[in-house]
PDB file of C-alpha atoms in Angstrom:
ATOM      1  CA  MET A 170      -2.860  79.808 172.759  1.00 49.00           C
ATOM      2  CA  GLY A 171       0.937  79.585 172.870  1.00 51.00           C
ATOM      3  CA  PHE A 172       1.041  82.543 175.248  1.00 51.00           C
ATOM      4  CA  TRP A 173      -1.335  80.940 177.745  1.00 49.00           C
ATOM      5  CA  LYS A 174       0.575  77.672 177.598  1.00 52.00           C
ATOM      6  CA  THR A 175       3.773  79.529 178.417  1.00 52.00           C
ATOM      7  CA  PHE A 176       2.053  81.600 181.134  1.00 49.00           C
ATOM      8  CA  PHE A 177       0.810  78.524 182.929  1.00 50.00           C
ATOM      9  CA  GLY A 178       4.089  76.715 182.577  1.00 52.00           C
ATOM     10  CA  GLY A 179       3.213  74.631 179.509  1.00 54.00           C
ATOM     11  CA  GLU A 180       5.320  74.385 176.375  1.00 61.00           C
ATOM     12  CA  SER A 181       4.432  76.494 173.365  1.00 63.00           C
ATOM     13  CA  ASP A 182       3.846  74.951 169.962  1.00 67.00           C
ATOM     14  CA  PRO A 183       6.662  76.103 167.593  1.00 74.00           C
ATOM     15  CA  GLU A 184       4.514  75.541 164.499  1.00 74.00           C
ATOM     16  CA  GLU A 185       1.630  77.535 165.929  1.00 76.00           C
ATOM     17  CA  ASP A 186       4.009  80.272 167.018  1.00 65.00           C
ATOM     18  CA  LYS A 187       5.383  80.457 163.484  1.00 75.00           C
ATOM     19  CA  ARG A 188       1.887  80.607 161.999  1.00 77.00           C
ATOM     20  CA  ASN A 189       0.965  83.438 164.347  1.00 79.00           C
ATOM     21  CA  ALA A 190       4.160  85.320 163.512  1.00 84.00           C
ATOM     22  CA  ASP A 191       3.594  84.857 159.797  1.00 77.00           C
ATOM     23  CA  GLU A 192       0.032  86.112 160.122  1.00 90.00           C
ATOM     24  CA  ARG A 193       1.201  89.211 161.993  1.00 92.00           C
ATOM     25  CA  ASN A 194       3.924  89.880 159.413  1.00 93.00           C
ATOM     26  CA  PHE A 195       1.443  89.388 156.586  1.00 93.00           C
ATOM     27  CA  ASP A 196      -0.982  91.900 158.087  1.00 93.00           C
ATOM     28  CA  LEU A 197       1.789  94.425 158.726  1.00 95.00           C
ATOM     29  CA  LEU A 198       3.130  94.151 155.185  1.00 95.00           C
ATOM     30  CA  LYS A 199      -0.337  94.309 153.645  1.00 95.00           C
ATOM     31  CA  TYR A 200      -1.389  97.416 155.503  1.00 95.00           C
ATOM     32  CA  ASP A 201       2.005  99.076 155.112  1.00 96.00           C
ATOM     33  CA  GLY A 202       1.539  98.592 151.375  1.00 96.00           C
ATOM     34  CA  VAL A 203      -1.952 100.093 151.454  1.00 96.00           C
ATOM     35  CA  LYS A 204      -0.650 103.050 153.467  1.00 96.00           C
ATOM     36  CA  ALA A 205       2.232 103.546 151.030  1.00 96.00           C
ATOM     37  CA  MET A 206      -0.231 103.653 148.106  1.00 96.00           C
ATOM     38  CA  ARG A 207      -2.252 106.347 149.848  1.00 96.00           C
ATOM     39  CA  PHE A 208       0.888 108.479 150.040  1.00 96.00           C
ATOM     40  CA  GLY A 209       1.858 107.770 146.431  1.00 95.00           C
ATOM     41  CA  GLN A 210       4.808 105.553 147.369  1.00 97.00           C
ATOM     42  CA  PHE A 211       4.006 102.862 144.811  1.00 97.00           C
ATOM     43  CA  ASP A 212       7.501 101.362 144.561  1.00 97.00           C
ATOM     44  CA  TYR A 213       7.503 100.690 148.290  1.00 97.00           C
ATOM     45  CA  ALA A 214       3.924  99.411 148.128  1.00 97.00           C
ATOM     46  CA  VAL A 215       4.947  96.837 145.502  1.00 97.00           C
ATOM     47  CA  LYS A 216       7.752  95.588 147.751  1.00 97.00           C
ATOM     48  CA  CYS A 217       5.359  95.256 150.685  1.00 96.00           C
ATOM     49  CA  PHE A 218       2.748  93.359 148.683  1.00 97.00           C
ATOM     50  CA  GLN A 219       5.316  91.057 147.091  1.00 96.00           C
ATOM     51  CA  LYS A 220       6.752  90.237 150.505  1.00 95.00           C
ATOM     52  CA  ALA A 221       3.282  89.660 151.931  1.00 95.00           C
ATOM     53  CA  LEU A 222       2.506  87.201 149.127  1.00 95.00           C
ATOM     54  CA  GLU A 223       5.621  85.231 150.003  1.00 93.00           C
ATOM     55  CA  THR A 224       3.953  84.545 153.323  1.00 91.00           C
ATOM     56  CA  LYS A 225       0.404  83.952 152.103  1.00 92.00           C
ATOM     57  CA  ASP A 226      -1.319  83.885 148.737  1.00 94.00           C
ATOM     58  CA  ASP A 227      -4.163  86.367 149.103  1.00 95.00           C
ATOM     59  CA  PRO A 228      -6.459  87.642 146.296  1.00 95.00           C
ATOM     60  CA  GLU A 229      -6.901  91.028 147.941  1.00 95.00           C
ATOM     61  CA  VAL A 230      -3.150  91.586 147.996  1.00 96.00           C
ATOM     62  CA  HIS A 231      -2.914  90.553 144.348  1.00 97.00           C
ATOM     63  CA  ASP A 232      -5.575  93.166 143.630  1.00 96.00           C
ATOM     64  CA  TYR A 233      -3.662  95.857 145.539  1.00 97.00           C
ATOM     65  CA  LEU A 234      -0.479  94.836 143.758  1.00 97.00           C
ATOM     66  CA  SER A 235      -2.161  95.166 140.362  1.00 97.00           C
ATOM     67  CA  ARG A 236      -3.241  98.719 141.240  1.00 97.00           C
ATOM     68  CA  ALA A 237       0.277  99.642 142.303  1.00 97.00           C
ATOM     69  CA  TYR A 238       1.668  98.220 139.065  1.00 97.00           C
ATOM     70  CA  ILE A 239      -0.849 100.261 137.059  1.00 97.00           C
ATOM     71  CA  ARG A 240       0.232 103.452 138.799  1.00 96.00           C
ATOM     72  CA  LEU A 241       3.831 102.597 137.938  1.00 97.00           C
ATOM     73  CA  GLY A 242       2.938 101.904 134.320  1.00 96.00           C
ATOM     74  CA  MET A 243       3.848  98.226 134.629  1.00 97.00           C
ATOM     75  CA  MET A 244       0.863  96.960 132.665  1.00 97.00           C
ATOM     76  CA  ASP A 245       2.136  93.447 131.909  1.00 96.00           C
ATOM     77  CA  ASP A 246       2.630  92.793 135.615  1.00 97.00           C
ATOM     78  CA  ALA A 247      -0.707  94.406 136.471  1.00 97.00           C
ATOM     79  CA  LEU A 248      -2.537  92.161 134.017  1.00 97.00           C
ATOM     80  CA  GLN A 249      -0.906  89.045 135.439  1.00 96.00           C
ATOM     81  CA  GLU A 250      -1.980  89.993 138.958  1.00 97.00           C
ATOM     82  CA  LEU A 251      -5.531  90.688 137.816  1.00 97.00           C
ATOM     83  CA  LYS A 252      -5.690  87.260 136.193  1.00 96.00           C
ATOM     84  CA  VAL A 253      -4.812  85.732 139.557  1.00 96.00           C
ATOM     85  CA  VAL A 254      -7.620  87.680 141.228  1.00 96.00           C
ATOM     86  CA  ILE A 255     -10.114  86.738 138.493  1.00 97.00           C
ATOM     87  CA  SER A 256      -9.245  83.069 138.923  1.00 95.00           C
ATOM     88  CA  SER A 257     -10.371  83.365 142.548  1.00 94.00           C
ATOM     89  CA  GLU A 258     -13.535  85.288 141.579  1.00 95.00           C
ATOM     90  CA  PRO A 259     -14.549  83.868 138.176  1.00 95.00           C
ATOM     91  CA  ASP A 260     -17.958  85.573 138.259  1.00 96.00           C
ATOM     92  CA  ASN A 261     -16.648  89.083 138.995  1.00 97.00           C
ATOM     93  CA  VAL A 262     -17.271  90.982 135.760  1.00 97.00           C
ATOM     94  CA  ASN A 263     -15.985  94.265 137.223  1.00 96.00           C
ATOM     95  CA  LEU A 264     -12.587  92.648 137.753  1.00 96.00           C
ATOM     96  CA  MET A 265     -12.637  91.360 134.194  1.00 97.00           C
ATOM     97  CA  MET A 266     -13.354  94.838 132.863  1.00 97.00           C
ATOM     98  CA  GLN A 267     -10.500  96.187 134.962  1.00 97.00           C
ATOM     99  CA  ALA A 268      -8.256  93.633 133.267  1.00 97.00           C
ATOM    100  CA  ALA A 269      -9.716  94.578 129.876  1.00 98.00           C
ATOM    101  CA  SER A 270      -8.854  98.219 130.587  1.00 97.00           C
ATOM    102  CA  VAL A 271      -5.239  97.274 131.230  1.00 97.00           C
ATOM    103  CA  ALA A 272      -5.150  95.180 128.045  1.00 97.00           C
ATOM    104  CA  TYR A 273      -6.576  98.187 126.178  1.00 97.00           C
ATOM    105  CA  ILE A 274      -3.776 100.408 127.445  1.00 96.00           C
ATOM    106  CA  LYS A 275      -1.311  97.741 126.296  1.00 96.00           C
ATOM    107  CA  GLU A 276      -3.079  97.626 122.911  1.00 97.00           C
ATOM    108  CA  ASP A 277      -3.394  93.890 123.422  1.00 97.00           C
ATOM    109  CA  TYR A 278      -6.706  93.545 121.642  1.00 98.00           C
ATOM    110  CA  GLU A 279      -6.645  89.759 121.421  1.00 97.00           C
ATOM    111  CA  GLN A 280      -6.381  89.636 125.205  1.00 97.00           C
ATOM    112  CA  MET A 281      -9.276  92.078 125.458  1.00 98.00           C
ATOM    113  CA  VAL A 282     -11.456  89.873 123.266  1.00 98.00           C
ATOM    114  CA  ALA A 283     -10.622  86.824 125.380  1.00 97.00           C
ATOM    115  CA  ILE A 284     -11.481  88.678 128.592  1.00 98.00           C
ATOM    116  CA  CYS A 285     -14.738  90.016 127.148  1.00 98.00           C
ATOM    117  CA  GLU A 286     -15.742  86.556 125.945  1.00 98.00           C
ATOM    118  CA  GLN A 287     -15.208  85.267 129.471  1.00 97.00           C
ATOM    119  CA  ALA A 288     -17.246  88.142 130.922  1.00 98.00           C
ATOM    120  CA  LEU A 289     -20.132  87.568 128.488  1.00 98.00           C
ATOM    121  CA  GLU A 290     -20.439  84.016 129.741  1.00 98.00           C
ATOM    122  CA  VAL A 291     -21.285  85.530 133.125  1.00 98.00           C
ATOM    123  CA  GLU A 292     -23.288  88.582 131.984  1.00 98.00           C
ATOM    124  CA  PRO A 293     -24.328  88.220 128.317  1.00 98.00           C
ATOM    125  CA  ASP A 294     -26.391  91.428 128.424  1.00 97.00           C
ATOM    126  CA  SER A 295     -23.795  93.728 129.998  1.00 98.00           C
ATOM    127  CA  ALA A 296     -23.573  96.981 128.020  1.00 98.00           C
ATOM    128  CA  LEU A 297     -20.160  97.653 129.560  1.00 98.00           C
ATOM    129  CA  VAL A 298     -18.738  94.347 128.356  1.00 98.00           C
ATOM    130  CA  HIS A 299     -20.079  94.859 124.842  1.00 98.00           C
ATOM    131  CA  LEU A 300     -18.556  98.362 124.836  1.00 98.00           C
ATOM    132  CA  PHE A 301     -15.120  97.002 125.729  1.00 98.00           C
ATOM    133  CA  TYR A 302     -15.534  94.241 123.165  1.00 98.00           C
ATOM    134  CA  ALA A 303     -16.258  96.900 120.532  1.00 98.00           C
ATOM    135  CA  LYS A 304     -13.127  98.804 121.535  1.00 98.00           C
ATOM    136  CA  ALA A 305     -11.091  95.651 121.013  1.00 98.00           C
ATOM    137  CA  GLU A 306     -12.660  95.151 117.593  1.00 98.00           C
ATOM    138  CA  LEU A 307     -11.863  98.745 116.664  1.00 98.00           C
ATOM    139  CA  GLY A 308      -8.289  98.162 117.755  1.00 97.00           C
ATOM    140  CA  GLN A 309      -8.179  95.167 115.423  1.00 98.00           C
ATOM    141  CA  GLN A 310      -9.670  97.288 112.600  1.00 97.00           C
ATOM    142  CA  HIS A 311     -12.777  95.085 112.474  1.00 98.00           C
ATOM    143  CA  LEU A 312     -14.992  98.083 111.772  1.00 97.00           C
ATOM    144  CA  ILE A 313     -18.220  96.395 110.707  1.00 97.00           C
ATOM    145  CA  GLU A 314     -18.125  94.041 113.699  1.00 98.00           C
ATOM    146  CA  ALA A 315     -17.382  96.994 115.973  1.00 98.00           C
ATOM    147  CA  ILE A 316     -20.386  98.951 114.685  1.00 98.00           C
ATOM    148  CA  ALA A 317     -22.631  95.947 115.305  1.00 98.00           C
ATOM    149  CA  ARG A 318     -21.218  95.579 118.814  1.00 98.00           C
ATOM    150  CA  LEU A 319     -21.671  99.287 119.554  1.00 98.00           C
ATOM    151  CA  SER A 320     -25.258  99.065 118.310  1.00 98.00           C
ATOM    152  CA  LYS A 321     -25.770  96.156 120.715  1.00 98.00           C
ATOM    153  CA  THR A 322     -24.327  98.282 123.528  1.00 98.00           C
ATOM    154  CA  ILE A 323     -26.739 101.114 122.747  1.00 98.00           C
ATOM    155  CA  ALA A 324     -29.668  98.704 122.528  1.00 98.00           C
ATOM    156  CA  LEU A 325     -28.822  97.486 126.029  1.00 98.00           C
ATOM    157  CA  ASP A 326     -28.271 100.985 127.428  1.00 97.00           C
ATOM    158  CA  GLN A 327     -29.427 104.047 125.490  1.00 95.00           C
ATOM    159  CA  ASP A 328     -27.375 106.397 127.677  1.00 95.00           C
ATOM    160  CA  VAL A 329     -23.857 105.105 126.947  1.00 96.00           C
ATOM    161  CA  ALA A 330     -22.469 108.252 125.315  1.00 97.00           C
ATOM    162  CA  GLU A 331     -19.104 106.644 124.591  1.00 97.00           C
ATOM    163  CA  ALA A 332     -20.785 103.994 122.441  1.00 98.00           C
ATOM    164  CA  ARG A 333     -22.593 106.703 120.462  1.00 98.00           C
ATOM    165  CA  LEU A 334     -19.347 108.613 120.000  1.00 98.00           C
ATOM    166  CA  LEU A 335     -17.367 105.572 118.883  1.00 98.00           C
ATOM    167  CA  ARG A 336     -20.099 104.496 116.489  1.00 98.00           C
ATOM    168  CA  GLY A 337     -20.370 107.990 115.041  1.00 98.00           C
ATOM    169  CA  GLN A 338     -16.596 108.216 114.579  1.00 97.00           C
ATOM    170  CA  THR A 339     -16.473 104.787 112.953  1.00 98.00           C
ATOM    171  CA  LEU A 340     -19.415 105.450 110.626  1.00 98.00           C
ATOM    172  CA  MET A 341     -17.778 108.673 109.495  1.00 96.00           C
ATOM    173  CA  ARG A 342     -14.522 106.827 108.963  1.00 95.00           C
ATOM    174  CA  MET A 343     -16.403 104.413 106.697  1.00 96.00           C
ATOM    175  CA  GLY A 344     -18.031 107.258 104.786  1.00 95.00           C
ATOM    176  CA  ASP A 345     -21.519 106.921 106.275  1.00 97.00           C
ATOM    177  CA  ILE A 346     -22.005 110.607 107.055  1.00 96.00           C
ATOM    178  CA  LYS A 347     -25.778 110.275 107.460  1.00 95.00           C
ATOM    179  CA  GLY A 348     -25.405 107.497 110.027  1.00 96.00           C
ATOM    180  CA  ALA A 349     -22.749 109.458 111.891  1.00 97.00           C
ATOM    181  CA  GLU A 350     -24.982 112.526 111.898  1.00 96.00           C
ATOM    182  CA  GLU A 351     -27.748 110.567 113.636  1.00 96.00           C
ATOM    183  CA  ASP A 352     -25.405 109.674 116.480  1.00 97.00           C
ATOM    184  CA  MET A 353     -24.145 113.259 116.488  1.00 97.00           C
ATOM    185  CA  GLN A 354     -27.655 114.611 117.075  1.00 96.00           C
ATOM    186  CA  TRP A 355     -28.020 112.445 120.180  1.00 97.00           C
ATOM    187  CA  LEU A 356     -24.561 113.439 121.415  1.00 97.00           C
ATOM    188  CA  MET A 357     -25.195 117.162 120.991  1.00 96.00           C
ATOM    189  CA  ALA A 358     -28.415 116.785 122.965  1.00 96.00           C
ATOM    190  CA  ASN A 359     -26.839 114.756 125.765  1.00 96.00           C
ATOM    191  CA  ALA A 360     -23.046 115.249 125.849  1.00 94.00           C
ATOM    192  CA  GLU A 361     -22.310 118.441 123.943  1.00 91.00           C
ATOM    193  CA  ASP A 362     -19.713 119.664 126.441  1.00 90.00           C
ATOM    194  CA  GLN A 363     -17.327 116.761 125.764  1.00 94.00           C
ATOM    195  CA  GLU A 364     -14.254 117.637 123.734  1.00 96.00           C
ATOM    196  CA  GLU A 365     -14.362 114.550 121.502  1.00 97.00           C
ATOM    197  CA  VAL A 366     -18.027 115.157 120.765  1.00 97.00           C
ATOM    198  CA  LEU A 367     -17.312 118.724 119.675  1.00 97.00           C
ATOM    199  CA  LEU A 368     -14.420 117.524 117.533  1.00 98.00           C
ATOM    200  CA  LEU A 369     -16.627 115.008 115.731  1.00 97.00           C
ATOM    201  CA  HIS A 370     -19.243 117.730 115.299  1.00 97.00           C
ATOM    202  CA  ALA A 371     -16.663 119.905 113.513  1.00 98.00           C
ATOM    203  CA  ARG A 372     -15.436 117.040 111.321  1.00 97.00           C
ATOM    204  CA  LEU A 373     -18.965 116.223 110.230  1.00 97.00           C
ATOM    205  CA  ALA A 374     -19.549 119.824 109.167  1.00 97.00           C
ATOM    206  CA  GLU A 375     -16.424 119.721 107.006  1.00 96.00           C
ATOM    207  CA  ALA A 376     -17.394 116.317 105.570  1.00 96.00           C
ATOM    208  CA  GLN A 377     -20.678 117.903 104.465  1.00 95.00           C
ATOM    209  CA  GLY A 378     -18.854 120.807 102.833  1.00 96.00           C
ATOM    210  CA  LEU A 379     -19.965 123.334 105.468  1.00 97.00           C
ATOM    211  CA  HIS A 380     -16.560 125.015 105.695  1.00 97.00           C
ATOM    212  CA  ASP A 381     -17.514 128.135 107.647  1.00 97.00           C
ATOM    213  CA  GLU A 382     -19.558 126.071 110.080  1.00 97.00           C
ATOM    214  CA  ALA A 383     -16.655 123.635 110.491  1.00 98.00           C
ATOM    215  CA  ILE A 384     -14.258 126.491 111.289  1.00 98.00           C
ATOM    216  CA  ALA A 385     -16.675 127.809 113.904  1.00 98.00           C
ATOM    217  CA  ARG A 386     -17.025 124.351 115.447  1.00 97.00           C
ATOM    218  CA  TYR A 387     -13.257 123.797 115.538  1.00 98.00           C
ATOM    219  CA  SER A 388     -12.951 127.174 117.252  1.00 97.00           C
ATOM    220  CA  LYS A 389     -15.394 125.946 119.900  1.00 97.00           C
ATOM    221  CA  VAL A 390     -13.239 122.861 120.449  1.00 97.00           C
ATOM    222  CA  ILE A 391     -10.229 125.122 120.972  1.00 97.00           C
ATOM    223  CA  ASP A 392     -12.221 127.254 123.430  1.00 96.00           C
ATOM    224  CA  VAL A 393     -12.852 124.094 125.464  1.00 96.00           C
ATOM    225  CA  ASN A 394      -9.258 122.876 125.152  1.00 97.00           C
ATOM    226  CA  PRO A 395      -6.648 125.409 123.947  1.00 96.00           C
ATOM    227  CA  PHE A 396      -4.165 122.548 123.542  1.00 96.00           C
ATOM    228  CA  GLN A 397      -6.242 120.453 121.115  1.00 96.00           C
ATOM    229  CA  ILE A 398      -3.721 119.962 118.312  1.00 94.00           C
ATOM    230  CA  ASP A 399      -6.169 118.109 116.025  1.00 94.00           C
ATOM    231  CA  ALA A 400      -8.482 121.128 116.059  1.00 96.00           C
ATOM    232  CA  PHE A 401      -5.666 123.527 115.123  1.00 95.00           C
ATOM    233  CA  ARG A 402      -4.420 121.177 112.404  1.00 93.00           C
ATOM    234  CA  GLU A 403      -7.820 120.576 110.818  1.00 95.00           C
ATOM    235  CA  ARG A 404      -9.058 124.160 111.129  1.00 96.00           C
ATOM    236  CA  GLY A 405      -5.814 125.372 109.588  1.00 94.00           C
ATOM    237  CA  ARG A 406      -6.237 123.078 106.614  1.00 93.00           C
ATOM    238  CA  ILE A 407      -9.738 124.405 105.922  1.00 95.00           C
ATOM    239  CA  ARG A 408      -8.535 127.996 106.264  1.00 95.00           C
ATOM    240  CA  TYR A 409      -5.727 127.319 103.817  1.00 93.00           C
ATOM    241  CA  GLU A 410      -8.038 125.737 101.271  1.00 93.00           C
ATOM    242  CA  GLN A 411     -10.489 128.645 101.667  1.00 94.00           C
ATOM    243  CA  GLY A 412      -7.714 131.132 100.894  1.00 93.00           C
ATOM    244  CA  ASP A 413      -7.222 132.396 104.452  1.00 94.00           C
ATOM    245  CA  LYS A 414      -3.416 132.133 104.390  1.00 92.00           C
ATOM    246  CA  GLN A 415      -2.956 134.245 107.507  1.00 93.00           C
ATOM    247  CA  GLY A 416      -5.386 132.146 109.534  1.00 94.00           C
ATOM    248  CA  ALA A 417      -3.758 128.947 108.264  1.00 93.00           C
ATOM    249  CA  GLU A 418      -0.309 130.228 109.220  1.00 92.00           C
ATOM    250  CA  GLU A 419      -1.541 131.151 112.700  1.00 94.00           C
ATOM    251  CA  ASP A 420      -2.952 127.667 113.219  1.00 93.00           C
ATOM    252  CA  MET A 421       0.239 126.091 111.926  1.00 91.00           C
ATOM    253  CA  GLN A 422       2.347 128.237 114.230  1.00 91.00           C
ATOM    254  CA  LYS A 423       0.235 127.120 117.186  1.00 93.00           C
ATOM    255  CA  LEU A 424       0.393 123.499 116.075  1.00 91.00           C
ATOM    256  CA  LEU A 425       4.173 123.596 115.855  1.00 89.00           C
ATOM    257  CA  GLU A 426       4.343 125.307 119.243  1.00 91.00           C
ATOM    258  CA  LEU A 427       2.205 122.621 120.889  1.00 92.00           C
ATOM    259  CA  ASN A 428       3.784 119.681 119.086  1.00 87.00           C
ATOM    260  CA  PRO A 429       7.053 120.450 117.244  1.00 83.00           C
ATOM    261  CA  GLN A 430       7.339 116.859 116.024  1.00 75.00           C
ATOM    262  CA  GLU A 431       3.942 117.027 114.345  1.00 63.00           C
ATOM    263  CA  MET A 432       5.388 118.657 111.253  1.00 57.00           C
ATOM    264  CA  ALA A 433       8.851 117.145 111.276  1.00 55.00           C
ATOM    265  CA  ASP A 434       8.903 117.198 107.474  1.00 47.00           C
ATOM    266  CA  VAL A 435       8.652 120.993 107.476  1.00 46.00           C
ATOM    267  CA  SER A 436      12.286 122.065 107.730  1.00 41.00           C
ATOM    268  CA  GLY A 437      13.893 125.376 108.559  1.00 39.00           C
ATOM    269  CA  ASP A 438      12.770 128.415 110.496  1.00 40.00           C
ATOM    270  CA  TYR A 439       9.003 128.663 110.260  1.00 39.00           C
ATOM    271  CA  ALA A 440       9.059 132.459 110.369  1.00 41.00           C
ATOM    272  CA  ALA A 441      11.690 132.738 107.648  1.00 36.00           C
ATOM    273  CA  GLU A 442      11.302 133.227 103.883  1.00 39.00           C
ATOM    274  CA  GLY A 443       9.044 130.756 102.143  1.00 46.00           C
ATOM    275  CA  ILE A 444       6.462 130.448 104.935  1.00 47.00           C
ATOM    276  CA  GLU A 445       3.547 130.077 102.501  1.00 56.00           C
ATOM    277  CA  HIS A 446       5.252 127.185 100.769  1.00 55.00           C
ATOM    278  CA  LYS A 447       5.864 125.508 104.125  1.00 56.00           C
ATOM    279  CA  VAL A 448       2.239 125.906 105.159  1.00 57.00           C
ATOM    280  CA  LYS A 449       1.156 124.374 101.856  1.00 59.00           C
ATOM    281  CA  GLN A 450       3.641 121.540 102.317  1.00 60.00           C
ATOM    282  CA  ALA A 451       2.451 120.893 105.877  1.00 59.00           C
ATOM    283  CA  TYR A 452      -1.236 120.804 104.978  1.00 58.00           C
ATOM    284  CA  SER A 453      -0.970 118.999 101.645  1.00 57.00           C
ATOM    285  CA  ASN A 454      -0.968 115.488 103.123  1.00 52.00           C
ATOM    286  CA  LEU A 455      -3.465 116.030 105.933  1.00 52.00           C
ATOM    287  CA  ASN A 456      -6.803 114.263 105.857  1.00 50.00           C
ATOM    288  CA  PRO A 457      -9.529 116.895 106.373  1.00 43.00           C
ATOM    289  CA  PHE A 458     -11.633 114.548 108.500  1.00 43.00           C
ATOM    290  CA  GLY A 459      -8.929 113.549 110.992  1.00 45.00           C
ATOM    291  CA  ILE A 460      -8.938 109.974 109.729  1.00 44.00           C
TER     292      ILE A 460
END
């Protein structure tokens, strides 16, 4: 409008001109930020989005900014931005679960519970929300409540493998091997290629006293992931207790290679004199079930 006024000899409106300029700058900054994110330039993207928000408060830009913060590991800032977006879309459960994921990374379980409570007001029968709620309860060490919440998740959606895995792990942790085995049977039928499933499978065998079977299952975990330090640690302990000193030493060597800090209490050169004593020392305080 200001252009046509000027073209025909009229006076332009300074306020309208400023609004138009601000709008153009906002769009340029917003899309420069999006472009920067695509190229992995997250620091620059943050600057663009922050500058854009100085011009106009826009939920979409807050959302983009939260994603950039996440990629930079700035979880506190990401969560604050997501809260702004949620306030503009109070019925968007997906956004709430995105915020819950960030809170989970921060290990802020109270915040997770609060977010999940808000989400359940919108979708009380969301399996995803109940799953995240259970994760928060596990983080708070509320094991019985977490098992109930995971059971609710499974009742709402039979195919949520993560809920089965978490419930199985928690039941085993509480000593309910039979209950954990029931979840394990479903997992082996539906998600047997997952590393954490195979690891639980091995731990259950050892909990039942099936030492040879446990060793074989830990070996399968290592086949899937040759860097799985828990599998080396726990297989080595069983080997040591079964009298296979050489196998235990091999697992300990690999464990120390993958994670030297894991056995910080084992001093000196591992290959030097006294290796059997050091293996015994390293394994003596390990829980055989990874708990």
